[in-house]
Coordinates of C-alpha atoms and ligand atoms in Angstrom, one line a residue:
M203 CA -33.3 3.8 15.1
S204 CA -34.6 2.8 11.5
I205 CA -33.9 1.0 9.0
S206 CA -32.7 3.7 5.9
T207 CA -34.9 3.2 2.5
A208 CA -33.7 6.1 1.5
L209 CA -30.5 5.0 1.4
S210 CA -30.8 1.5 0.2
P211 CA -27.9 0.9 -2.1
D212 CA -26.7 -2.2 -4.4
V213 CA -23.1 -2.0 -2.8
L214 CA -22.2 -0.4 0.6
V215 CA -18.7 0.1 0.6
I216 CA -17.2 1.2 4.4
G217 CA -14.5 4.0 3.3
A218 CA -13.1 6.4 0.2
G219 CA -9.7 5.5 0.3
P220 CA -8.4 3.6 -3.2
S221 CA -10.1 0.1 -2.6
G222 CA -13.1 2.3 -2.1
A223 CA -13.1 4.2 -4.9
I224 CA -11.7 2.2 -7.0
A225 CA -14.6 -0.3 -6.8
S226 CA -17.4 2.5 -6.3
A227 CA -16.3 4.1 -9.1
L228 CA -16.5 0.8 -11.4
L229 CA -19.4 -1.4 -10.0
V230 CA -20.8 2.9 -11.0
R231 CA -19.9 2.4 -14.2
K232 CA -21.4 -1.5 -14.3
G233 CA -24.5 0.8 -13.3
Y234 CA -25.9 0.1 -9.3
K235 CA -26.9 2.2 -6.7
V236 CA -23.3 2.9 -4.7
L237 CA -23.1 4.8 -1.6
V238 CA -19.4 4.6 0.5
L239 CA -19.6 6.0 3.9
E240 CA -16.6 7.4 5.0
K241 CA -15.1 8.6 8.6
E242 CA -13.1 11.2 7.7
Q243 CA -13.7 14.1 6.3
F244 CA -11.4 14.4 2.7
P245 CA -8.8 15.5 2.1
R246 CA -7.4 13.8 5.0
F247 CA -3.6 12.5 5.6
S248 CA -3.5 8.7 5.0
I249 CA 0.8 7.1 4.9
G250 CA 1.5 5.3 2.0
E251 CA 2.6 7.6 -1.1
S252 CA 4.6 5.6 -3.4
L253 CA 2.7 4.2 -6.0
L254 CA 3.8 1.6 -8.5
P255 CA 3.0 0.7 -11.9
H256 CA 0.7 -1.9 -12.5
C257 CA -2.3 -0.2 -9.6
M258 CA -1.6 2.7 -13.2
Q259 CA -4.0 -0.8 -15.2
F260 CA -6.9 -0.2 -11.9
V261 CA -6.7 3.6 -11.8
E262 CA -7.1 3.6 -16.1
E263 CA -9.9 0.4 -14.9
A264 CA -12.3 3.0 -13.0
G265 CA -11.8 6.0 -15.4
M266 CA -10.0 8.1 -13.3
L267 CA -6.5 8.3 -14.9
D268 CA -6.7 12.4 -16.2
A269 CA -8.2 13.0 -13.3
V270 CA -4.9 11.6 -11.7
K271 CA -2.8 13.0 -14.2
A272 CA -3.8 16.7 -13.9
G273 CA -3.1 15.8 -9.8
N274 CA 1.0 16.7 -11.3
F275 CA 1.9 14.7 -9.0
Q276 CA 6.0 13.1 -9.1
F277 CA 6.7 11.0 -11.8
K278 CA 8.1 7.8 -10.5
N279 CA 9.6 4.9 -13.1
G280 CA 12.0 2.8 -10.4
A281 CA 13.3 2.2 -6.6
A282 CA 16.4 2.5 -5.3
F283 CA 18.6 1.6 -2.4
I284 CA 21.8 1.7 -0.9
Y285 CA 23.6 0.2 2.4
Q286 CA 27.0 1.9 3.2
D287 CA 28.7 2.6 -0.2
S288 CA 26.8 -0.3 -2.2
Y289 CA 23.7 1.6 -4.5
T290 CA 21.6 -0.3 -6.7
E291 CA 18.9 1.0 -8.8
F292 CA 15.4 -1.2 -10.2
D293 CA 14.5 1.1 -13.6
F294 CA 10.9 -0.1 -14.2
T295 CA 10.4 0.4 -17.6
Q296 CA 12.4 -2.5 -17.9
K297 CA 10.5 -5.1 -16.7
F298 CA 9.6 -8.5 -17.8
S299 CA 5.8 -8.2 -17.6
E300 CA 4.1 -6.5 -19.7
G301 CA 1.9 -2.8 -18.4
P302 CA 3.2 0.2 -17.6
G303 CA 6.8 0.5 -16.5
T304 CA 5.7 4.5 -14.5
T305 CA 3.4 5.8 -11.4
F306 CA 3.4 8.3 -9.2
Q307 CA 4.7 10.2 -5.9
V308 CA 1.3 11.1 -4.3
Q309 CA 0.3 12.9 -1.5
R310 CA -2.3 10.8 -0.4
A311 CA -4.3 13.4 0.8
K312 CA -4.8 14.9 -2.4
F313 CA -4.6 11.8 -4.5
D314 CA -7.5 9.9 -2.8
K315 CA -9.6 13.0 -3.0
I316 CA -9.4 12.8 -6.5
L317 CA -9.8 9.8 -7.2
A318 CA -13.2 9.8 -4.4
D319 CA -13.9 12.9 -6.5
S320 CA -13.8 11.2 -10.2
A321 CA -15.9 7.8 -8.1
A322 CA -18.4 11.1 -6.8
S323 CA -18.6 12.3 -10.8
Q324 CA -19.3 9.1 -12.6
G325 CA -22.0 8.8 -9.8
V326 CA -21.1 7.2 -6.2
D327 CA -22.5 8.7 -3.8
V328 CA -19.9 9.4 -1.0
R329 CA -20.9 10.6 2.4
Y330 CA -17.9 11.9 4.7
R331 CA -17.9 12.0 8.5
H332 CA -20.2 8.7 8.7
T333 CA -18.6 6.6 10.7
I334 CA -19.8 2.3 10.7
T335 CA -20.2 1.3 14.2
A336 CA -21.6 -2.8 14.3
V337 CA -22.3 -5.0 11.0
D338 CA -25.5 -7.3 10.4
V339 CA -24.6 -9.8 8.0
S340 CA -26.9 -13.1 9.0
G341 CA -30.2 -11.5 7.1
E342 CA -31.2 -11.9 3.5
R343 CA -29.1 -8.6 3.7
P344 CA -26.5 -7.6 5.1
R345 CA -27.0 -4.9 7.5
V346 CA -25.1 -1.4 8.5
Y347 CA -25.4 0.8 11.8
Y348 CA -23.4 4.3 11.9
N349 CA -23.3 7.8 12.7
D350 CA -23.3 9.9 10.0
V351 CA -22.4 13.2 10.9
R352 CA -24.3 14.8 12.2
G353 CA -23.1 11.6 15.1
Q354 CA -26.9 10.0 14.9
A355 CA -27.7 6.9 15.2
C356 CA -28.6 4.6 11.6
T357 CA -29.0 2.0 9.6
L358 CA -29.8 0.4 6.4
E359 CA -29.6 -1.4 4.3
A360 CA -27.7 -3.0 1.0
K361 CA -27.3 -6.1 -1.4
F362 CA -23.4 -6.2 -0.9
L363 CA -21.3 -4.7 1.7
L364 CA -17.9 -4.5 0.3
D365 CA -15.3 -2.8 3.3
A366 CA -11.7 -0.8 2.0
S367 CA -11.2 0.7 5.9
G368 CA -8.5 0.4 5.6
F369 CA -6.5 -0.2 8.0
G370 CA -10.1 0.8 10.8
R371 CA -10.8 -3.2 10.0
V372 CA -13.8 -2.6 10.6
L373 CA -15.5 -5.9 9.4
P374 CA -12.5 -8.0 10.7
R375 CA -12.7 -6.3 14.4
L376 CA -17.0 -6.5 14.1
L377 CA -17.4 -10.8 12.9
N378 CA -13.9 -12.0 14.4
L379 CA -12.4 -12.4 11.3
E380 CA -8.8 -10.7 12.1
Y381 CA -5.4 -14.1 12.5
P382 CA -2.6 -13.0 13.5
S383 CA -0.2 -11.8 10.8
E384 CA 2.9 -14.0 10.4
F385 CA 5.5 -11.0 10.5
P386 CA 6.5 -9.6 14.0
V387 CA 5.2 -5.9 15.0
R388 CA 6.7 -3.7 13.1
Q389 CA 7.4 -0.2 14.7
S390 CA 7.5 3.3 11.7
V391 CA 8.2 6.9 12.4
F392 CA 7.8 8.7 9.6
T393 CA 6.9 13.1 8.5
H394 CA 7.7 15.1 5.3
I395 CA 10.6 17.4 5.0
E396 CA 11.6 20.3 2.7
D397 CA 14.0 18.3 1.9
N398 CA 16.5 20.7 -0.5
I399 CA 18.4 17.4 -2.0
S400 CA 21.1 18.4 -4.2
A401 CA 23.4 15.4 -4.1
D402 CA 23.8 14.6 -8.5
W403 CA 23.6 10.8 -7.2
F404 CA 19.7 11.4 -6.0
D405 CA 17.1 10.7 -8.8
R406 CA 13.6 12.6 -7.9
N407 CA 11.8 9.4 -10.1
K408 CA 12.6 7.1 -7.5
I409 CA 11.9 6.2 -4.0
L410 CA 15.0 5.2 -2.2
V411 CA 15.9 3.0 0.4
S412 CA 17.9 3.4 2.8
V413 CA 19.8 0.9 5.2
H414 CA 20.7 0.9 8.6
P415 CA 24.5 -0.4 8.4
K416 CA 24.2 -1.9 11.6
H417 CA 20.8 -3.6 11.9
R418 CA 19.9 -4.4 8.3
D419 CA 15.8 -4.8 9.7
I420 CA 16.1 -1.4 9.8
W421 CA 15.4 0.6 6.9
F422 CA 14.3 4.3 5.6
W423 CA 11.8 5.5 2.3
T424 CA 12.4 9.1 1.2
I425 CA 9.7 9.6 -1.5
P426 CA 10.3 13.1 -3.1
F427 CA 6.7 14.6 -4.2
S428 CA 6.6 16.9 -7.1
N429 CA 6.8 20.2 -4.9
G430 CA 10.2 19.7 -3.2
I431 CA 8.8 18.0 -0.1
C432 CA 9.9 14.1 0.5
S433 CA 8.0 12.0 2.9
L434 CA 10.9 9.7 5.2
G435 CA 10.1 7.3 7.2
V436 CA 11.7 5.1 9.0
V437 CA 10.9 1.2 10.5
A438 CA 12.1 -1.0 13.3
E439 CA 11.1 -3.2 15.3
P440 CA 10.2 -1.5 19.1
A441 CA 12.7 -2.4 20.6
L442 CA 14.8 -1.5 18.5
L443 CA 13.4 2.5 18.4
A444 CA 12.5 2.2 22.1
N445 CA 16.3 3.2 22.3
Y446 CA 16.0 7.0 20.4
P447 CA 15.1 9.4 22.4
E448 CA 10.7 9.5 23.0
D449 CA 10.1 12.9 20.9
L450 CA 9.5 11.8 17.6
R451 CA 11.2 14.1 15.1
E452 CA 14.3 14.0 17.2
K453 CA 13.7 10.0 17.0
L454 CA 14.1 9.6 13.3
K455 CA 16.0 12.3 13.2
A456 CA 18.7 10.6 15.5
L457 CA 18.3 7.2 13.5
V458 CA 18.7 9.1 9.6
S459 CA 22.4 10.6 11.3
E460 CA 23.5 7.0 12.3
V461 CA 23.1 6.7 8.1
P462 CA 26.2 8.6 6.6
R463 CA 24.3 8.4 3.2
L464 CA 21.3 9.6 3.8
R465 CA 22.1 11.5 6.7
D466 CA 23.8 13.4 4.2
L467 CA 21.9 13.3 1.2
L468 CA 19.4 15.5 3.7
A469 CA 22.0 17.8 5.9
N470 CA 19.6 20.6 3.8
A471 CA 16.3 19.5 5.4
T472 CA 14.4 20.9 7.5
F473 CA 11.8 19.0 9.0
G474 CA 8.4 20.3 10.8
T475 CA 8.0 23.8 9.1
P476 CA 5.0 25.4 8.7
K477 CA 5.5 25.1 5.1
L478 CA 4.5 22.0 4.8
A479 CA 1.3 22.6 5.3
E480 CA -0.8 21.4 2.4
G481 CA -4.7 21.0 2.9
G482 CA -4.6 23.1 6.1
Y483 CA -2.3 20.9 8.4
N484 CA 1.0 20.2 9.3
V485 CA 2.3 16.8 8.2
D486 CA 4.2 16.3 11.1
T487 CA 5.9 13.7 12.2
R488 CA 4.0 10.7 13.6
Q489 CA 4.1 6.8 14.6
I490 CA 2.2 4.3 13.7
T491 CA 2.9 0.9 15.0
G492 CA 2.0 -2.9 14.3
Y493 CA 0.2 -2.9 10.8
S494 CA 1.0 -5.5 9.8
A495 CA -2.6 -7.9 9.6
N496 CA -4.3 -10.9 8.6
V497 CA -7.6 -12.4 8.2
K498 CA -9.5 -16.3 8.0
S499 CA -11.5 -14.4 5.4
L500 CA -11.7 -12.2 2.7
Y501 CA -15.6 -12.8 2.3
G502 CA -19.0 -13.9 3.2
K503 CA -22.6 -14.5 2.2
H504 CA -23.0 -11.4 1.2
F505 CA -19.2 -9.0 1.4
A506 CA -16.0 -9.0 0.9
L507 CA -12.9 -7.8 2.5
L508 CA -10.6 -5.0 -0.4
G509 CA -7.5 -3.7 0.2
N510 CA -6.0 -3.3 4.2
A511 CA -9.0 -4.6 5.6
G512 CA -7.6 -7.9 4.3
E513 CA -4.2 -7.9 4.6
F514 CA -1.9 -6.5 4.9
L515 CA 2.3 -7.8 4.6
D516 CA 4.4 -4.2 5.4
P517 CA 5.3 -1.0 3.3
V518 CA 9.0 -2.1 2.2
F519 CA 8.6 -3.2 -1.6
S520 CA 5.3 0.0 -1.5
S521 CA 2.6 -2.8 -2.4
G522 CA 0.4 -1.5 0.2
V523 CA -2.6 0.8 -2.7
T524 CA -1.7 -1.8 -6.1
I525 CA -2.6 -4.8 -4.4
A526 CA -5.8 -2.6 -2.3
M527 CA -6.7 -1.6 -6.2
R528 CA -6.6 -5.0 -7.9
S529 CA -8.6 -6.8 -5.3
A530 CA -11.0 -3.4 -5.6
S531 CA -11.6 -4.5 -9.8
M532 CA -11.5 -8.5 -8.7
A533 CA -14.2 -7.7 -5.8
S534 CA -16.2 -5.4 -8.6
K535 CA -16.4 -8.1 -11.6
L536 CA -18.0 -10.8 -8.8
V537 CA -20.3 -7.9 -6.8
D538 CA -21.4 -8.4 -10.4
R539 CA -21.8 -10.9 -11.0
Q540 CA -23.4 -12.3 -7.7
L541 CA -26.1 -9.4 -8.3
R542 CA -27.4 -9.8 -11.3
G543 CA -28.0 -14.6 -9.7
E544 CA -24.3 -15.9 -10.8
S545 CA -22.9 -18.1 -8.9
V546 CA -19.9 -16.3 -7.5
D547 CA -17.0 -19.0 -5.9
W548 CA -14.5 -15.8 -3.6
E549 CA -12.3 -19.0 -2.8
N550 CA -11.6 -19.3 -5.9
D551 CA -12.2 -16.9 -7.9
Y552 CA -10.9 -14.0 -4.7
A553 CA -9.4 -14.7 -2.3
K554 CA -7.1 -17.6 -4.4
P555 CA -6.2 -15.6 -7.0
L556 CA -5.5 -11.9 -5.0
V557 CA -2.8 -14.2 -2.3
K558 CA -1.1 -14.9 -5.5
G559 CA -0.4 -11.9 -5.5
V560 CA -0.3 -10.7 -2.2
D561 CA 2.4 -14.5 -1.7
T562 CA 4.9 -13.3 -4.3
F563 CA 5.1 -10.0 -2.7
R564 CA 5.6 -12.1 0.6
T565 CA 8.6 -14.1 -0.8
F566 CA 9.8 -11.1 -1.1
V567 CA 9.4 -9.5 2.0
T568 CA 10.5 -12.3 3.9
G569 CA 13.9 -11.7 1.7
W570 CA 14.3 -7.9 2.6
Y571 CA 14.4 -9.0 6.1
N572 CA 16.3 -12.7 6.7
E573 CA 18.8 -10.4 4.4
S574 CA 18.7 -12.2 1.9
F575 CA 16.8 -10.4 -1.0
Q576 CA 19.2 -8.0 0.4
H577 CA 22.3 -9.7 -0.6
I578 CA 20.8 -10.5 -4.5
I579 CA 20.4 -6.3 -5.4
F580 CA 23.2 -5.3 -3.6
H581 CA 25.4 -8.1 -5.1
D582 CA 28.0 -7.2 -7.9
K583 CA 26.6 -9.8 -10.6
Q584 CA 23.4 -9.2 -11.6
L585 CA 22.2 -10.8 -15.6
D586 CA 19.7 -8.2 -17.1
R587 CA 17.0 -11.3 -17.7
V588 CA 16.7 -11.5 -14.5
K589 CA 16.8 -8.5 -13.1
G590 CA 14.3 -7.7 -15.6
M591 CA 11.8 -10.4 -13.6
I592 CA 12.5 -8.9 -10.5
A593 CA 11.9 -5.4 -11.2
S594 CA 8.5 -6.3 -12.3
V595 CA 7.3 -7.2 -9.5
L596 CA 8.9 -4.3 -7.9
A597 CA 6.6 -2.8 -10.3
G598 CA 3.6 -4.7 -8.4
Y599 CA 2.7 -7.2 -11.5
A600 CA 3.5 -10.0 -8.1
W601 CA 0.3 -11.3 -10.1
D602 CA 2.3 -12.6 -13.7
V603 CA 2.5 -16.4 -13.7
Q604 CA 4.1 -15.8 -16.9
N605 CA 7.3 -14.8 -14.6
P606 CA 9.5 -17.4 -12.8
Y607 CA 9.9 -15.1 -9.9
V608 CA 5.7 -15.0 -9.8
A609 CA 4.7 -18.5 -11.0
E610 CA 7.4 -20.2 -8.9
S611 CA 8.0 -17.8 -6.4
Q612 CA 9.7 -19.3 -3.3
R613 CA 11.7 -21.5 -4.9
R614 CA 13.1 -19.5 -7.6
F615 CA 13.9 -17.1 -4.9
N616 CA 15.6 -19.6 -3.3
V617 CA 17.4 -20.2 -5.8
L618 CA 19.0 -17.4 -6.8
A619 CA 19.1 -16.3 -2.4
E620 CA 21.2 -19.0 -2.5
I621 CA 23.9 -18.0 -5.6
C622 CA 24.3 -14.2 -4.2
K623 CA 24.9 -16.0 -0.4
P624 CA 28.0 -13.8 0.0
D625 CA 30.4 -17.3 1.0
F626 CA 29.2 -18.8 -2.2
V627 CA 31.5 -20.5 -4.5
S628 CA 30.4 -20.6 -7.7
A629 CA 31.4 -24.6 -8.5
Ligands
FAD287 C1 4.4 2.9 6.9 C2 3.5 3.0 6.2 C3 4.2 3.1 4.5 C4 4.0 1.9 3.6 N1 4.0 2.8 2.5 C5 3.2 2.5 1.1 C6 4.0 3.8 0.1 O1 4.9 3.7 0.4 N2 2.5 2.7 -1.2 C7 2.1 1.9 -1.1 O2 0.9 1.6 -2.2 N3 1.4 1.4 -0.1 C8 1.9 2.3 1.3 N4 1.5 2.3 3.0 C9 -0.3 1.3 2.7 C10 -0.5 2.0 2.2 O3 -1.3 2.9 3.1 C11 -2.1 1.5 1.9 O4 -2.4 -0.7 2.0 C12 -3.1 1.1 1.5 O5 -4.0 3.1 2.4 C13 -4.4 0.9 1.7 O6 -6.2 1.4 1.3 P1 -7.0 1.4 1.7 O7 -8.3 1.8 0.1 O8 -6.7 -0.6 1.8 O9 -6.9 1.2 2.9 P2 -6.7 3.4 3.3 O10 -6.2 3.6 2.7 O11 -6.7 2.7 4.7 O12 -9.1 3.9 3.1 C14 -9.8 3.0 3.9 C15 -10.4 4.0 4.5 O13 -11.8 3.7 5.8 C16 -12.1 4.7 6.1 N5 -12.6 4.2 7.3 C17 -12.2 3.8 8.8 N6 -12.7 3.4 9.4 C18 -13.8 3.9 8.8 C19 -15.2 3.4 10.3 N7 -15.4 2.6 10.7 N8 -16.5 3.8 8.5 C20 -16.1 4.3 8.1 N9 -15.0 4.5 6.9 C21 -14.1 3.9 8.2 C22 -10.7 5.7 7.5 O14 -10.6 6.7 6.9 C23 -10.0 5.9 5.5 O15 -9.7 7.1 4.8 C24 2.7 1.8 3.4 C25 1.3 1.8 4.9 C26 2.2 1.6 5.9 C27 2.2 1.1 6.8

């Protein structure tokens, strides 16, 4: 197998999802020759459909805002939560931090294609149905082995390698970088439905998160799109889900039927009809298990990990795409500096600052599953200022250290959780 010199990019990006598209566009805009090798043919299905406002800043930075706006996606301005008879909502425009307060809920097949097409129109060479199979990062230049669209084994070298392979986790697997997540294995079962929702209380501009009345660690998302279709999913530990029908659609329906408010909301919904077909395929019920993941290191001499190829916590606060795009924005600036001959401190300029925001989400995710965050959001007394600070994190501004719930995330959270505990008695 010879090394292709025809394809000798400055930067090779593995994967054309949100992190790959944003990073590649940012680098091509700085004048680099950027090649993206993507395993699938786009459009392809992906989970992760509710965006956070903070990610719009990276979409704009990468010159993709107009293309995304032209996609006519469902407007989103917040998140709503229900537990039994309690309803609470966060309006992201009332957040504490600076920055956009609204975003979209997106069919990822369409959204990811818009981003990748936009990167390509800016000069990125995006090649579909090219699968990375091996890498060698021991030499002066990272070398990548891949199968091209005809299944032919090929190899090429680049000056820098960005792994944006998401749940494919190419470099963590190939370079033995995998590190177990501290979160237990959870499973998600999800589908797209024709929702036929008529309830007045339901706000299509918000994601709805519903808590199971008996098992408070089981929760459901309802993410409306702009075309009468909703993404619907449930998250739980596999042992609990095993108690329900094996057929995935029946499993999801059975779980929904245990949450009266959600059951009533979706009383007229149609599951799994041909009308759901979009871009030539039907998103019927699917599952994904054990998606939480971590790595020993987010970078090496000539490579860095972006988005889900690095750490993925949990879907409950819809943070995945925002973290992916933020990592792409941060890493592309450092790649630029490194390729200009500067010495770059990837630990202090990439890993630590990126993980700072991930840690904010970690505090909230941990609090969700130990119920303390649920007590906070369903508490009957809500201070506007504190609510604005929490709304900021939920809107994706998990790196804004002006926000006390970011600067001292765990300590502030614990204090609030203590006050909102059901048996708390104020002095
Ligand atoms: C149940 C669930 C619900 C979620 N809900 C949300 C949500 O509402 N909002 C949100 O923001 N996030 C959500 N997420 C997270 C979200 O899916 C991811 O964080 C996001 O897609 C990460 O983007 P990425 O660019 O890192 O990777 P991806 O979007 O996964 O893109 C990676 C790309 O790399 C390609 N690839 C993989 N292997 C190879 C290979 N060997 N060679 C070449 N290409 C390869 C893949 O085909 C893919 O196109 C959810 C996750 C789960 C599990």
